[in-house]
Amino acid sequence: MRLAVLADIHANLGALTAVLADVDARGADAVVCLGDVVGYGPDPEACVDRVRARCTAVVMGNHDAAVATGDGLDVLPADGAVAAEHHRAWLDADALAWLGGLPLAGTAADGAATLVHASPDQPAAWRRLDGVRQVFAQFEAFATPVCFVGHSHRPAVVSNVLGVTTVRPGPRYLINVGSVGQPRDRDPRAAYGLFDAAAMRYELVRVRYDTAQTAARVAARGLPPRLGSRLAEGV
Ligand code: ZN
């Protein structure tokens, strides 16, 4: 069972298209999404359609919730709030209802993996996992060998056994797969995770795409220009 795990697509159709082509080339049995399909980027409609068609499980992100309901816009970064309001206007009722009906958590890989956008302990609180103690406390909040998260847009693998940095059978793992549509680890390439549940193998994959083309789409749709220019910097 090879699982492709996508997170934080953020309406970046160029990045999503490149990632799905890479998934197809490598071969995966299923594709899942950890939320934030929309927000920030220029193509929420096409990204929602693509994710609905390709993903066997999708959980809700904070931008999905804000776009679907109009609530929580005030806690987004200023340019993110502007984009979310545009997305709310652009998406049709069916797409908004789908986003608003997404679950906060899910499972995949025949029960081997928990899926959540921000943190398994309080999935609706959209917490940032940036403290060691806070990260280790997460292992009590899921029962599967692996829990996949997104939200920070920064890839990471944390084991419940200190010193274990490579995924292998035995330890349990909290894995951030990075972001498809807006990486923030100073690597502008799109990121996603490939997980082999039977072998307990994990690989972070990076895929090049045309960031300038997405930036041009950001401008063409009247979104804040910084949402396009930041993509080339990976921030
Ligand atoms: Zn995000």
Short mmCIF file of N, CA, C and O in Angstrom, two decimals, residues 132-189:
data_model
loop_
_atom_site.label_atom_id
_atom_site.label_comp_id
_atom_site.label_asym_id
_atom_site.label_seq_id
_atom_site.Cartn_x
_atom_site.Cartn_y
_atom_site.Cartn_z
N VAL A 132 9.05 21.42 21.57
CA VAL A 132 9.42 20.01 21.68
C VAL A 132 8.40 19.26 22.56
O VAL A 132 7.91 18.20 22.19
N ARG A 133 8.05 19.86 23.71
CA ARG A 133 7.13 19.19 24.62
C ARG A 133 5.75 19.02 23.99
O ARG A 133 5.11 17.98 24.11
N GLN A 134 5.34 20.07 23.29
CA GLN A 134 4.04 20.07 22.62
C GLN A 134 4.02 19.00 21.52
O GLN A 134 3.03 18.30 21.34
N VAL A 135 5.12 18.86 20.81
CA VAL A 135 5.20 17.86 19.73
C VAL A 135 5.14 16.45 20.32
O VAL A 135 4.37 15.60 19.85
N PHE A 136 5.91 16.19 21.39
CA PHE A 136 5.92 14.84 21.95
C PHE A 136 4.57 14.48 22.59
O PHE A 136 4.18 13.32 22.58
N ALA A 137 3.85 15.49 23.10
CA ALA A 137 2.52 15.22 23.67
C ALA A 137 1.54 14.71 22.62
O ALA A 137 0.57 14.02 22.95
N GLN A 138 1.81 14.99 21.36
CA GLN A 138 0.90 14.56 20.28
C GLN A 138 0.81 13.03 20.17
O GLN A 138 -0.19 12.50 19.71
N PHE A 139 1.87 12.34 20.57
CA PHE A 139 1.87 10.88 20.42
C PHE A 139 0.77 10.22 21.26
O PHE A 139 0.37 9.09 20.99
N GLU A 140 0.29 10.92 22.29
CA GLU A 140 -0.81 10.38 23.11
C GLU A 140 -2.17 10.64 22.45
O GLU A 140 -3.17 10.11 22.91
N ALA A 141 -2.16 11.44 21.39
CA ALA A 141 -3.43 11.85 20.78
C ALA A 141 -3.78 11.03 19.53
O ALA A 141 -4.80 11.28 18.89
N PHE A 142 -2.92 10.08 19.15
CA PHE A 142 -3.26 9.18 18.05
C PHE A 142 -2.73 7.78 18.37
O PHE A 142 -1.77 7.63 19.13
N ALA A 143 -3.40 6.76 17.80
CA ALA A 143 -3.07 5.38 18.15
C ALA A 143 -2.39 4.62 17.02
O ALA A 143 -1.91 3.51 17.21
N THR A 144 -2.34 5.23 15.84
CA THR A 144 -1.77 4.56 14.67
C THR A 144 -0.24 4.66 14.68
O THR A 144 0.32 5.50 15.39
N PRO A 145 0.44 3.85 13.87
CA PRO A 145 1.91 3.97 13.81
C PRO A 145 2.38 5.34 13.36
O PRO A 145 3.41 5.83 13.79
N VAL A 146 1.59 5.98 12.46
CA VAL A 146 2.00 7.26 11.90
C VAL A 146 0.84 8.24 11.96
O VAL A 146 -0.32 7.85 11.78
N CYS A 147 1.14 9.51 12.23
CA CYS A 147 0.16 10.58 12.06
C CYS A 147 0.75 11.61 11.11
O CYS A 147 1.85 12.12 11.33
N PHE A 148 0.01 11.89 10.04
CA PHE A 148 0.45 12.90 9.07
C PHE A 148 -0.22 14.22 9.36
O PHE A 148 -1.44 14.27 9.57
N VAL A 149 0.59 15.30 9.36
CA VAL A 149 0.06 16.65 9.55
C VAL A 149 0.63 17.59 8.49
O VAL A 149 1.63 17.27 7.82
N GLY A 150 -0.02 18.74 8.37
CA GLY A 150 0.47 19.81 7.50
C GLY A 150 0.52 21.09 8.30
O GLY A 150 1.10 21.12 9.38
N HIS A 151 -0.08 22.17 7.79
CA HIS A 151 -0.33 23.42 8.50
C HIS A 151 0.87 24.36 8.57
O HIS A 151 0.72 25.55 8.31
N SER A 152 2.05 23.87 8.95
CA SER A 152 3.20 24.78 9.08
C SER A 152 3.89 25.02 7.74
O SER A 152 4.68 25.94 7.61
N HIS A 153 3.60 24.17 6.75
CA HIS A 153 4.23 24.24 5.43
C HIS A 153 5.72 23.92 5.50
O HIS A 153 6.48 24.31 4.61
N ARG A 154 6.15 23.26 6.57
CA ARG A 154 7.57 22.90 6.73
C ARG A 154 7.68 21.40 6.99
O ARG A 154 7.16 20.92 8.01
N PRO A 155 8.36 20.65 6.13
CA PRO A 155 8.46 19.20 6.31
C PRO A 155 9.24 18.83 7.57
O PRO A 155 10.20 19.51 7.92
N ALA A 156 8.81 17.75 8.22
CA ALA A 156 9.50 17.27 9.41
C ALA A 156 9.10 15.83 9.68
O ALA A 156 7.98 15.42 9.37
N VAL A 157 10.04 15.06 10.24
CA VAL A 157 9.74 13.72 10.72
C VAL A 157 10.17 13.66 12.18
O VAL A 157 11.33 13.93 12.49
N VAL A 158 9.23 13.35 13.09
CA VAL A 158 9.56 13.24 14.51
C VAL A 158 9.15 11.84 14.97
O VAL A 158 8.01 11.41 14.73
N SER A 159 10.08 11.14 15.64
CA SER A 159 9.77 9.82 16.19
C SER A 159 9.50 9.93 17.68
O SER A 159 9.98 10.86 18.34
N ASN A 160 8.74 8.98 18.21
CA ASN A 160 8.53 8.95 19.66
C ASN A 160 9.74 8.35 20.38
O ASN A 160 9.78 8.31 21.59
N VAL A 161 10.74 7.88 19.62
CA VAL A 161 12.00 7.39 20.19
C VAL A 161 13.09 8.40 19.86
O VAL A 161 13.37 8.64 18.68
N LEU A 162 13.67 8.99 20.86
CA LEU A 162 14.70 10.00 20.64
C LEU A 162 15.86 9.43 19.83
O LEU A 162 16.33 8.32 20.09
N GLY A 163 16.31 10.17 18.84
CA GLY A 163 17.46 9.74 18.04
C GLY A 163 17.08 9.01 16.78
O GLY A 163 17.92 8.82 15.91
N VAL A 164 15.81 8.58 16.66
CA VAL A 164 15.37 7.90 15.45
C VAL A 164 14.85 8.96 14.48
O VAL A 164 13.86 9.64 14.75
N THR A 165 15.54 9.13 13.36
CA THR A 165 15.16 10.18 12.42
C THR A 165 14.72 9.61 11.07
O THR A 165 14.30 10.34 10.19
N THR A 166 14.83 8.31 10.89
CA THR A 166 14.41 7.68 9.64
C THR A 166 13.25 6.73 9.93
O THR A 166 13.30 5.98 10.90
N VAL A 167 12.22 6.80 9.11
CA VAL A 167 11.05 5.96 9.33
C VAL A 167 11.39 4.49 9.08
O VAL A 167 11.94 4.14 8.04
N ARG A 168 11.12 3.65 10.07
CA ARG A 168 11.35 2.21 9.98
C ARG A 168 10.36 1.51 10.91
O ARG A 168 9.75 2.16 11.77
N PRO A 169 10.19 0.18 10.77
CA PRO A 169 9.24 -0.51 11.65
C PRO A 169 9.67 -0.39 13.11
O PRO A 169 10.85 -0.41 13.42
N GLY A 170 8.68 -0.26 14.00
CA GLY A 170 8.97 -0.20 15.43
C GLY A 170 8.49 1.09 16.06
O GLY A 170 7.42 1.11 16.68
N PRO A 171 9.25 2.19 15.92
CA PRO A 171 8.81 3.44 16.52
C PRO A 171 7.55 4.00 15.86
O PRO A 171 7.13 3.53 14.80
N ARG A 172 6.96 5.02 16.50
CA ARG A 172 5.83 5.72 15.91
C ARG A 172 6.30 7.11 15.46
O ARG A 172 7.30 7.62 15.96
N TYR A 173 5.54 7.69 14.54
CA TYR A 173 6.01 8.92 13.91
C TYR A 173 4.92 9.95 13.73
O TYR A 173 3.77 9.62 13.40
N LEU A 174 5.31 11.21 13.94
CA LEU A 174 4.51 12.37 13.56
C LEU A 174 5.24 12.99 12.37
O LEU A 174 6.41 13.37 12.49
N ILE A 175 4.57 13.03 11.22
CA ILE A 175 5.24 13.45 9.99
C ILE A 175 4.52 14.64 9.37
O ILE A 175 3.33 14.58 9.09
N ASN A 176 5.27 15.73 9.17
CA ASN A 176 4.74 16.87 8.41
C ASN A 176 5.23 16.71 6.98
O ASN A 176 6.45 16.66 6.73
N VAL A 177 4.29 16.64 6.05
CA VAL A 177 4.65 16.36 4.65
C VAL A 177 5.01 17.63 3.86
O VAL A 177 5.28 17.56 2.67
N GLY A 178 5.03 18.79 4.54
CA GLY A 178 5.32 20.04 3.82
C GLY A 178 4.11 20.48 3.02
O GLY A 178 3.01 19.97 3.19
N SER A 179 4.32 21.43 2.14
CA SER A 179 3.21 22.05 1.40
C SER A 179 3.37 21.89 -0.10
O SER A 179 4.45 22.13 -0.64
N VAL A 180 2.27 21.49 -0.75
CA VAL A 180 2.26 21.44 -2.21
C VAL A 180 2.36 22.86 -2.79
O VAL A 180 3.19 23.14 -3.65
N GLY A 181 1.51 23.75 -2.30
CA GLY A 181 1.30 25.01 -3.02
C GLY A 181 1.96 26.24 -2.46
O GLY A 181 1.93 27.30 -3.10
N GLN A 182 2.58 26.12 -1.25
CA GLN A 182 3.24 27.31 -0.68
C GLN A 182 4.29 26.88 0.35
O GLN A 182 4.17 27.15 1.54
N PRO A 183 5.36 26.18 -0.10
CA PRO A 183 6.40 25.73 0.85
C PRO A 183 7.02 26.92 1.58
O PRO A 183 7.17 28.00 1.00
N ARG A 184 7.35 26.72 2.86
CA ARG A 184 7.96 27.80 3.66
C ARG A 184 9.27 27.35 4.29
O ARG A 184 9.64 27.80 5.37
N ASP A 185 9.98 26.42 3.62
CA ASP A 185 11.27 25.99 4.15
C ASP A 185 12.41 26.44 3.24
O ASP A 185 13.47 25.85 3.22
N ARG A 186 12.15 27.52 2.52
CA ARG A 186 13.12 28.13 1.61
C ARG A 186 13.51 27.22 0.45
O ARG A 186 14.54 27.40 -0.18
N ASP A 187 12.71 26.20 0.20
CA ASP A 187 12.84 25.36 -0.99
C ASP A 187 11.53 25.55 -1.77
O ASP A 187 10.48 25.10 -1.32
N PRO A 188 11.59 26.27 -2.91
CA PRO A 188 10.34 26.60 -3.61
C PRO A 188 9.66 25.41 -4.28
O PRO A 188 8.52 25.53 -4.73
N ARG A 189 10.33 24.27 -4.34
CA ARG A 189 9.70 23.11 -5.00
C ARG A 189 8.51 22.61 -4.18
O ARG A 189 8.53 22.61 -2.95
#
